[in-house]
């Protein structure tokens, strides 16, 4: 594809894709928004029907518009006034409705600039995208906004009727009876969501959750935390020295305040880090970063703490060795992180809550791009390499002005690409890059 960009194909219609389409329309650029289902704007995170699944970010920070921080709170005031607390954590279901509302409003103001297409994209091709029925949608540029993939840790055992390989699949948790005991691989946000759903539905069983370090997401305080300004020692030098400084500052003013101070500059710090530093972060620091950075609402933390106190949730640290199952039970052999060998874990069900199974070199859309040299995998295997504007780098390291990545799949380049405030910034960068070429 050469010449100016007159049309954009957006692959994935969740928050990232829908809000990119809206922003492009407001800048006068047409797009085709392609989604597997008719639920444009929701994605996995905001398609939950359960109001106990709360946002992990306060409502005051969840505006879809960077220049209008109060946009989401005003929407709540208009449609759900009892939940319009700027410091509160609204149900994710309502945020999904908000995203859909904004998309519809932009479509009404700019008719014809956004085309919705319900389809499965099979491949990225020079002409644009090819659908699974063989049809080709022509586009001058393609933006991959495919969100988070399903977990992969359960592996071949996922075909068993006693294993739930993707807790977000429709009806995935419906087979679990009220008194069934369960095993969970992973102790992060997905595990939290699963336990919230089951507990609210009357489940009374026991759960054992296993992860490499046995860490649970931390909770927010009821009120926002004032950021601690990062010191020079926190921003530069050896990673071990910076970590010591973070601990010192946490002892002085609180770790939440330190994380708040780092939040606006995390992507820049990641971009400035050399490969060795990034590797150490991924291998050693990421689990600790995740549970402190991606916190849960106070009410959610209280439920998880309650399950632990009741003896219904046991969290263990170790590695999965093998998973075997039959129709009535599942067995997990594991190696403890510390101490002697422990007996295998057993339950009626095993649920893979290990988080997004990003594997760009095995993904049907990105693997062919890597194989052909149109894209390249970053050295740590986190995702495709991108330039600061979100353009995909080819095998030679040159940016492709017709191919972009936005949202969670862009984590190799920006690290923080999950929360709405971070994605919102990336949307503006991609829109600027696309419209500058139009």
Short mmCIF file of C-alpha atoms in Angstrom, two decimals:
data_model
loop_
_atom_site.label_atom_id
_atom_site.label_comp_id
_atom_site.label_asym_id
_atom_site.label_seq_id
_atom_site.Cartn_x
_atom_site.Cartn_y
_atom_site.Cartn_z
CA UNK A 1 0.00 0.00 0.00
CA UNK A 2 1.40 3.38 -0.98
CA UNK A 3 0.16 6.97 -1.08
CA UNK A 4 -2.00 8.86 1.42
CA UNK A 5 -4.26 7.05 3.89
CA UNK A 6 -7.92 7.46 2.99
CA UNK A 7 -9.37 4.41 4.75
CA UNK A 8 -8.48 2.53 7.93
CA UNK A 9 -9.45 -1.04 8.87
CA UNK A 10 -9.59 -1.54 12.64
CA UNK A 11 -9.37 -5.20 13.65
CA UNK A 12 -11.09 -5.59 17.01
CA UNK A 13 -14.09 -3.65 18.26
CA UNK A 14 -13.46 -3.43 22.02
CA UNK A 15 -12.60 -0.23 23.85
CA UNK A 16 -9.39 0.42 21.90
CA UNK A 17 -10.89 -0.17 18.48
CA UNK A 18 -14.20 1.58 19.10
CA UNK A 19 -12.65 4.68 20.62
CA UNK A 20 -10.01 4.82 17.88
CA UNK A 21 -12.80 4.76 15.27
CA UNK A 22 -14.63 7.52 17.14
CA UNK A 23 -11.53 9.69 17.37
CA UNK A 24 -10.69 9.20 13.71
CA UNK A 25 -14.23 10.18 12.74
CA UNK A 26 -13.95 13.37 14.77
CA UNK A 27 -10.76 14.15 12.86
CA UNK A 28 -12.50 13.59 9.52
CA UNK A 29 -11.01 10.16 8.79
CA UNK A 30 -13.23 7.19 7.81
CA UNK A 31 -12.70 3.71 9.21
CA UNK A 32 -14.11 0.20 9.05
CA UNK A 33 -14.51 -1.28 12.54
CA UNK A 34 -14.40 -5.08 12.41
CA UNK A 35 -15.54 -7.17 15.36
CA UNK A 36 -16.38 -10.83 15.83
CA UNK A 37 -19.73 -10.04 17.46
CA UNK A 38 -22.31 -7.28 17.41
CA UNK A 39 -21.14 -6.07 20.83
CA UNK A 40 -19.00 -3.22 19.54
CA UNK A 41 -17.23 -1.29 22.28
CA UNK A 42 -17.27 -3.99 24.96
CA UNK A 43 -14.43 -6.45 24.44
CA UNK A 44 -13.83 -9.04 27.15
CA UNK A 45 -13.46 -6.64 30.08
CA UNK A 46 -16.70 -4.70 29.64
CA UNK A 47 -18.96 -7.45 28.31
CA UNK A 48 -19.52 -8.92 31.78
CA UNK A 49 -23.19 -8.78 32.85
CA UNK A 50 -22.24 -9.04 36.54
CA UNK A 51 -22.27 -5.74 38.42
CA UNK A 52 -19.88 -7.11 41.01
CA UNK A 53 -17.13 -6.86 38.41
CA UNK A 54 -15.99 -3.34 39.20
CA UNK A 55 -13.55 -1.09 37.42
CA UNK A 56 -9.99 -1.22 38.74
CA UNK A 57 -9.60 2.52 38.15
CA UNK A 58 -11.60 5.29 39.80
CA UNK A 59 -14.39 6.76 37.68
CA UNK A 60 -12.69 10.18 37.57
CA UNK A 61 -9.88 8.63 35.49
CA UNK A 62 -12.02 6.60 33.11
CA UNK A 63 -13.05 9.26 30.61
CA UNK A 64 -12.69 8.16 27.00
CA UNK A 65 -11.56 11.71 26.20
CA UNK A 66 -8.17 12.89 27.37
CA UNK A 67 -9.19 16.54 27.05
CA UNK A 68 -12.40 16.03 29.08
CA UNK A 69 -11.56 14.12 32.30
CA UNK A 70 -15.09 14.39 33.66
CA UNK A 71 -16.81 12.88 30.62
CA UNK A 72 -17.51 9.45 32.13
CA UNK A 73 -18.62 10.83 35.51
CA UNK A 74 -21.09 13.17 33.78
CA UNK A 75 -22.42 10.20 31.81
CA UNK A 76 -22.96 8.38 35.10
CA UNK A 77 -24.70 11.44 36.53
CA UNK A 78 -27.08 11.46 33.57
CA UNK A 79 -27.77 7.71 33.46
CA UNK A 80 -26.85 6.23 36.86
CA UNK A 81 -26.65 9.14 39.31
CA UNK A 82 -26.34 6.94 42.41
CA UNK A 83 -23.02 5.62 41.05
CA UNK A 84 -21.58 8.95 39.88
CA UNK A 85 -18.88 9.17 42.57
CA UNK A 86 -15.65 10.41 40.92
CA UNK A 87 -13.63 8.50 43.52
CA UNK A 88 -15.74 5.36 43.21
CA UNK A 89 -15.37 2.20 41.14
CA UNK A 90 -18.35 1.75 38.85
CA UNK A 91 -19.44 -1.63 37.46
CA UNK A 92 -17.55 -2.56 34.30
CA UNK A 93 -20.88 -3.29 32.63
CA UNK A 94 -21.81 0.36 32.90
CA UNK A 95 -18.49 1.47 31.47
CA UNK A 96 -19.19 -0.76 28.48
CA UNK A 97 -22.51 0.99 27.98
CA UNK A 98 -20.70 4.32 28.22
CA UNK A 99 -18.24 3.30 25.48
CA UNK A 100 -21.11 2.15 23.28
CA UNK A 101 -22.92 5.42 23.93
CA UNK A 102 -19.92 7.49 22.88
CA UNK A 103 -19.44 5.43 19.73
CA UNK A 104 -23.10 5.86 18.80
CA UNK A 105 -22.99 9.60 19.45
CA UNK A 106 -19.98 10.06 17.19
CA UNK A 107 -21.64 7.97 14.47
CA UNK A 108 -24.72 10.19 14.70
CA UNK A 109 -22.64 13.38 14.44
CA UNK A 110 -20.48 12.06 11.61
CA UNK A 111 -22.67 9.73 9.56
CA UNK A 112 -20.84 7.39 7.21
CA UNK A 113 -17.38 7.84 8.72
CA UNK A 114 -17.55 4.63 10.76
CA UNK A 115 -18.60 1.38 9.12
CA UNK A 116 -19.32 -1.52 11.43
CA UNK A 117 -18.58 -5.02 10.16
CA UNK A 118 -19.31 -8.22 12.07
CA UNK A 119 -16.72 -10.68 10.81
CA UNK A 120 -13.67 -12.75 11.68
CA UNK A 121 -10.41 -11.48 10.21
CA UNK A 122 -8.29 -14.33 8.86
CA UNK A 123 -5.22 -12.44 7.65
CA UNK A 124 -3.58 -9.06 7.15
CA UNK A 125 -2.86 -8.73 3.43
CA UNK A 126 -1.26 -6.00 1.28
CA UNK A 127 -4.71 -4.79 0.20
CA UNK A 128 -6.05 -4.56 3.74
CA UNK A 129 -7.58 -7.53 5.58
CA UNK A 130 -8.98 -10.87 4.44
CA UNK A 131 -11.98 -12.28 6.25
CA UNK A 132 -12.53 -15.94 7.08
CA UNK A 133 -15.08 -16.20 4.26
CA UNK A 134 -12.41 -15.13 1.75
CA UNK A 135 -13.68 -11.59 1.25
CA UNK A 136 -11.08 -8.82 1.26
CA UNK A 137 -11.74 -5.45 2.87
CA UNK A 138 -9.56 -2.89 1.15
CA UNK A 139 -7.86 -0.38 3.43
CA UNK A 140 -4.90 1.96 3.17
CA UNK A 141 -3.95 1.22 6.78
CA UNK A 142 -4.71 -1.52 9.30
CA UNK A 143 -4.75 -1.14 13.09
CA UNK A 144 -4.71 -4.28 15.24
CA UNK A 145 -6.75 -3.69 18.40
CA UNK A 146 -7.39 -7.34 19.22
CA UNK A 147 -7.28 -7.01 23.02
CA UNK A 148 -6.22 -9.76 25.38
CA UNK A 149 -6.21 -13.38 24.17
CA UNK A 150 -7.45 -16.29 26.27
CA UNK A 151 -5.10 -17.99 28.77
CA UNK A 152 -2.82 -20.77 27.51
CA UNK A 153 -1.40 -22.39 30.64
CA UNK A 154 -3.84 -25.33 30.83
CA UNK A 155 -2.50 -26.49 27.48
CA UNK A 156 -3.73 -29.88 26.16
CA UNK A 157 -5.57 -30.54 29.41
CA UNK A 158 -7.95 -27.79 28.37
CA UNK A 159 -9.82 -30.26 26.20
CA UNK A 160 -10.99 -32.15 29.30
CA UNK A 161 -14.50 -31.65 30.61
CA UNK A 162 -13.00 -31.04 34.07
CA UNK A 163 -10.87 -28.11 32.87
CA UNK A 164 -12.09 -24.60 32.03
CA UNK A 165 -9.39 -23.27 29.67
CA UNK A 166 -11.02 -19.88 29.09
CA UNK A 167 -13.12 -18.52 31.97
CA UNK A 168 -14.44 -15.75 29.69
CA UNK A 169 -16.00 -18.14 27.16
CA UNK A 170 -19.82 -18.02 27.19
CA UNK A 171 -21.17 -20.35 29.86
CA UNK A 172 -17.68 -21.36 30.97
CA UNK A 173 -18.50 -21.27 34.69
CA UNK A 174 -22.08 -22.49 34.41
CA UNK A 175 -21.21 -26.15 35.00
CA UNK A 176 -19.65 -25.53 38.43
CA UNK A 177 -22.03 -26.68 41.14
CA UNK A 178 -22.53 -24.89 44.44
CA UNK A 179 -20.41 -27.30 46.50
CA UNK A 180 -17.71 -28.10 43.93
CA UNK A 181 -14.10 -27.52 44.92
CA UNK A 182 -11.95 -25.79 42.31
CA UNK A 183 -8.32 -25.25 41.38
CA UNK A 184 -7.25 -21.99 39.80
CA UNK A 185 -4.01 -21.50 37.86
CA UNK A 186 -3.13 -17.86 38.44
CA UNK A 187 -3.76 -15.51 41.35
CA UNK A 188 -4.26 -12.23 39.49
CA UNK A 189 -7.20 -10.21 38.22
CA UNK A 190 -8.75 -13.06 36.23
CA UNK A 191 -8.83 -15.27 39.32
CA UNK A 192 -10.45 -12.45 41.27
CA UNK A 193 -13.16 -12.04 38.63
CA UNK A 194 -13.88 -15.78 38.59
CA UNK A 195 -14.23 -15.99 42.36
CA UNK A 196 -16.45 -12.91 42.45
CA UNK A 197 -18.78 -14.44 39.85
CA UNK A 198 -18.95 -17.83 41.51
CA UNK A 199 -19.40 -16.47 45.02
CA UNK A 200 -22.20 -14.13 43.98
CA UNK A 201 -23.93 -17.04 42.22
CA UNK A 202 -24.18 -19.11 45.40
CA UNK A 203 -21.01 -21.18 45.12
CA UNK A 204 -20.00 -22.53 48.55
CA UNK A 205 -16.99 -24.67 47.69
CA UNK A 206 -13.30 -24.29 48.40
CA UNK A 207 -10.67 -22.92 46.03
CA UNK A 208 -6.93 -23.41 45.79
CA UNK A 209 -5.10 -20.88 43.63
CA UNK A 210 -1.57 -21.47 42.36
CA UNK A 211 0.86 -19.01 40.80
CA UNK A 212 4.64 -18.72 40.59
CA UNK A 213 4.85 -16.39 43.59
CA UNK A 214 1.41 -16.71 45.16
CA UNK A 215 0.73 -12.97 45.01
CA UNK A 216 -2.76 -11.47 45.16
CA UNK A 217 -3.70 -8.07 43.68
CA UNK A 218 -3.58 -5.32 46.26
CA UNK A 219 -6.57 -3.12 46.97
CA UNK A 220 -7.14 0.59 46.51
CA UNK A 221 -7.89 2.77 49.49
CA UNK A 222 -11.34 4.31 49.72
CA UNK A 223 -9.96 7.70 48.70
CA UNK A 224 -7.32 8.57 46.07
CA UNK A 225 -3.66 8.56 47.01
CA UNK A 226 -1.47 11.62 46.56
CA UNK A 227 1.47 10.79 44.28
CA UNK A 228 5.01 10.79 45.62
CA UNK A 229 7.23 12.71 43.22
CA UNK A 230 9.86 10.35 41.79
CA UNK A 231 13.40 11.14 42.89
CA UNK A 232 16.42 11.06 40.60
CA UNK A 233 17.56 7.85 42.29
CA UNK A 234 14.22 6.25 41.36
CA UNK A 235 14.43 7.29 37.72
CA UNK A 236 18.00 6.42 36.74
CA UNK A 237 20.84 4.06 37.48
CA UNK A 238 20.91 0.33 38.11
CA UNK A 239 17.60 -1.44 38.55
CA UNK A 240 18.60 -2.76 41.98
CA UNK A 241 19.41 0.76 43.16
CA UNK A 242 16.12 2.11 41.84
CA UNK A 243 14.22 -0.69 43.54
CA UNK A 244 15.92 0.14 46.84
CA UNK A 245 14.89 3.76 46.40
CA UNK A 246 11.29 2.71 45.72
CA UNK A 247 11.30 0.74 48.97
CA UNK A 248 12.76 3.70 50.85
CA UNK A 249 10.10 6.05 49.50
CA UNK A 250 7.39 3.49 50.27
CA UNK A 251 8.54 3.31 53.87
CA UNK A 252 8.39 7.10 54.10
CA UNK A 253 5.10 7.81 52.41
CA UNK A 254 3.39 4.59 51.32
CA UNK A 255 3.80 2.30 48.33
CA UNK A 256 0.53 3.39 46.73
CA UNK A 257 1.79 6.96 46.64
CA UNK A 258 5.02 5.80 44.97
CA UNK A 259 3.05 3.88 42.33
CA UNK A 260 0.87 6.91 41.69
CA UNK A 261 3.97 9.01 41.12
CA UNK A 262 5.31 6.51 38.60
CA UNK A 263 2.05 5.91 36.76
CA UNK A 264 2.20 8.88 34.32
CA UNK A 265 5.80 8.16 33.28
CA UNK A 266 5.93 4.36 33.21
CA UNK A 267 5.76 4.09 29.42
CA UNK A 268 8.59 6.61 29.04
CA UNK A 269 10.75 4.78 31.56
CA UNK A 270 10.12 1.49 29.75
CA UNK A 271 11.03 3.07 26.43
CA UNK A 272 14.29 4.40 27.85
CA UNK A 273 15.30 1.08 29.43
CA UNK A 274 17.90 -1.07 27.68
CA UNK A 275 17.24 -4.72 26.86
CA UNK A 276 19.07 -6.05 29.93
CA UNK A 277 16.97 -3.87 32.26
CA UNK A 278 13.76 -4.85 30.54
CA UNK A 279 14.70 -8.50 30.82
CA UNK A 280 15.28 -8.21 34.55
CA UNK A 281 11.96 -6.41 34.99
CA UNK A 282 10.09 -9.16 33.12
CA UNK A 283 11.86 -12.03 34.89
CA UNK A 284 11.94 -10.74 38.44
CA UNK A 285 9.88 -7.60 39.00
CA UNK A 286 6.77 -7.97 36.83
CA UNK A 287 4.67 -10.08 39.26
CA UNK A 288 5.31 -7.59 42.07
CA UNK A 289 4.69 -4.65 39.76
CA UNK A 290 1.40 -6.09 38.52
CA UNK A 291 -0.17 -6.68 41.94
CA UNK A 292 0.78 -3.21 43.18
CA UNK A 293 0.10 -1.29 39.98
CA UNK A 294 -3.14 -2.98 38.87
CA UNK A 295 -5.10 -2.80 42.09
CA UNK A 296 -8.71 -3.79 42.73
CA UNK A 297 -11.58 -1.80 44.19
CA UNK A 298 -11.83 -1.85 48.01
CA UNK A 299 -15.10 -3.80 47.89
CA UNK A 300 -13.50 -6.44 45.67
CA UNK A 301 -10.46 -6.75 47.94
CA UNK A 302 -12.82 -7.26 50.88
CA UNK A 303 -14.52 -10.23 49.20
CA UNK A 304 -11.20 -11.95 48.47
CA UNK A 305 -9.95 -11.27 52.00
CA UNK A 306 -13.19 -12.73 53.32
CA UNK A 307 -12.79 -15.95 51.33
CA UNK A 308 -9.26 -16.33 52.70
CA UNK A 309 -10.43 -15.67 56.27
CA UNK A 310 -13.22 -18.25 55.92
CA UNK A 311 -10.75 -20.87 54.74
CA UNK A 312 -12.43 -21.12 51.34
CA UNK A 313 -9.47 -19.71 49.39
CA UNK A 314 -5.94 -21.04 49.78
CA UNK A 315 -3.17 -19.34 47.77
CA UNK A 316 0.03 -21.29 47.11
CA UNK A 317 3.25 -20.44 45.28
CA UNK A 318 4.82 -22.85 42.83
CA UNK A 319 5.04 -24.12 39.27
CA UNK A 320 2.61 -26.30 37.37
CA UNK A 321 4.16 -29.61 36.37
CA UNK A 322 1.29 -31.60 34.89
CA UNK A 323 -2.48 -31.47 34.77
CA UNK A 324 -4.44 -34.70 34.43
CA UNK A 325 -8.18 -35.14 34.56
CA UNK A 326 -11.14 -37.34 33.90
CA UNK A 327 -14.83 -36.61 33.74
CA UNK A 328 -15.21 -36.18 37.48
CA UNK A 329 -12.02 -34.66 38.82
CA UNK A 330 -8.75 -32.95 38.01
CA UNK A 331 -5.26 -33.43 39.47
CA UNK A 332 -2.50 -30.84 39.40
CA UNK A 333 1.08 -31.90 40.11
CA UNK A 334 3.19 -28.96 41.12
CA UNK A 335 6.55 -27.88 42.49
CA UNK A 336 6.41 -25.49 45.48
CA UNK A 337 8.40 -22.29 45.18
CA UNK A 338 10.01 -22.96 48.55
CA UNK A 339 10.29 -26.00 50.76
CA UNK A 340 9.89 -29.73 50.19
CA UNK A 341 7.63 -31.38 47.64
CA UNK A 342 3.92 -31.20 48.35
CA UNK A 343 1.12 -33.63 47.41
CA UNK A 344 -0.75 -33.07 44.18
CA UNK A 345 -3.72 -30.74 44.30
CA UNK A 346 -7.11 -32.17 43.45
CA UNK A 347 -10.59 -30.77 42.83
CA UNK A 348 -13.68 -31.19 40.70
CA UNK A 349 -12.63 -28.39 38.33
CA UNK A 350 -9.52 -26.55 37.20
CA UNK A 351 -9.91 -23.03 35.82
CA UNK A 352 -7.10 -21.39 33.85
CA UNK A 353 -6.83 -17.88 35.28
CA UNK A 354 -3.20 -17.36 34.27
CA UNK A 355 -4.01 -14.21 32.32
CA UNK A 356 -3.71 -13.26 28.67
CA UNK A 357 -1.84 -15.84 26.61
CA UNK A 358 0.04 -13.43 24.37
CA UNK A 359 2.01 -15.40 21.76
CA UNK A 360 2.49 -13.21 18.67
CA UNK A 361 4.63 -15.83 16.92
CA UNK A 362 1.76 -18.33 17.18
CA UNK A 363 -1.17 -15.97 16.65
CA UNK A 364 -2.93 -16.53 13.30
CA UNK A 365 -2.85 -12.81 12.48
CA UNK A 366 0.63 -11.83 13.61
CA UNK A 367 2.61 -15.02 13.03
CA UNK A 368 2.42 -14.69 9.20
CA UNK A 369 3.51 -11.04 9.49
CA UNK A 370 6.58 -12.12 11.45
CA UNK A 371 7.33 -14.98 9.05
CA UNK A 372 7.11 -12.68 6.01
CA UNK A 373 9.30 -10.00 7.57
CA UNK A 374 6.56 -7.39 7.66
CA UNK A 375 6.76 -7.47 11.47
CA UNK A 376 9.26 -8.65 14.03
CA UNK A 377 8.98 -10.00 17.55
CA UNK A 378 10.63 -8.04 20.32
CA UNK A 379 13.65 -9.78 21.92
CA UNK A 380 11.71 -10.72 25.06
CA UNK A 381 8.81 -12.25 23.14
CA UNK A 382 6.28 -9.84 24.64
CA UNK A 383 4.83 -8.65 21.34
CA UNK A 384 5.54 -6.97 18.05
CA UNK A 385 8.13 -4.22 18.00
CA UNK A 386 6.61 -0.77 17.38
CA UNK A 387 7.80 2.78 16.99
CA UNK A 388 6.55 5.49 19.41
CA UNK A 389 3.54 6.15 17.17
CA UNK A 390 2.40 2.53 17.28
CA UNK A 391 3.67 1.60 13.80
CA UNK A 392 4.86 -1.97 13.37
CA UNK A 393 8.58 -2.39 12.71
CA UNK A 394 9.55 -4.78 9.92
CA UNK A 395 12.42 -7.27 10.02
CA UNK A 396 14.88 -4.50 9.12
CA UNK A 397 13.59 -2.26 11.90
CA UNK A 398 11.78 0.17 9.62
CA UNK A 399 8.28 1.39 10.63
CA UNK A 400 5.36 0.35 8.43
CA UNK A 401 3.21 3.46 7.95
CA UNK A 402 0.25 1.23 7.01
CA UNK A 403 0.25 -1.16 9.96
CA UNK A 404 -0.35 -0.24 13.62
CA UNK A 405 -0.95 -1.99 16.95
CA UNK A 406 -3.02 -0.48 19.77
CA UNK A 407 -4.05 -1.64 23.22
CA UNK A 408 -2.84 -4.72 25.16
CA UNK A 409 -0.98 -6.28 22.17
CA UNK A 410 1.31 -3.20 22.18
CA UNK A 411 2.78 -4.07 25.57
CA UNK A 412 6.28 -4.82 24.21
CA UNK A 413 6.66 -1.18 23.17
CA UNK A 414 4.85 0.63 25.98
CA UNK A 415 4.51 -1.85 28.89
CA UNK A 416 1.45 -0.05 30.28
CA UNK A 417 -1.23 -0.64 27.64
CA UNK A 418 -4.07 -2.14 29.66
CA UNK A 419 -5.71 0.64 31.65
CA UNK A 420 -7.99 3.15 29.93
CA UNK A 421 -5.81 6.21 30.75
CA UNK A 422 -2.86 4.52 29.04
CA UNK A 423 -4.80 3.34 26.00
CA UNK A 424 -6.38 6.79 25.69
CA UNK A 425 -2.92 8.29 25.23
CA UNK A 426 -1.96 5.67 22.65
CA UNK A 427 -5.17 6.36 20.70
CA UNK A 428 -4.19 10.00 20.31
CA UNK A 429 -0.73 9.00 19.08
CA UNK A 430 -2.16 6.59 16.47
CA UNK A 431 -4.76 9.11 15.30
CA UNK A 432 -2.06 11.74 14.90
CA UNK A 433 0.11 9.33 12.90
CA UNK A 434 -2.76 8.27 10.64
CA UNK A 435 -4.26 11.68 9.98
CA UNK A 436 -0.86 13.22 9.31
CA UNK A 437 -0.59 10.94 6.29
CA UNK A 438 -4.12 11.52 5.02
#
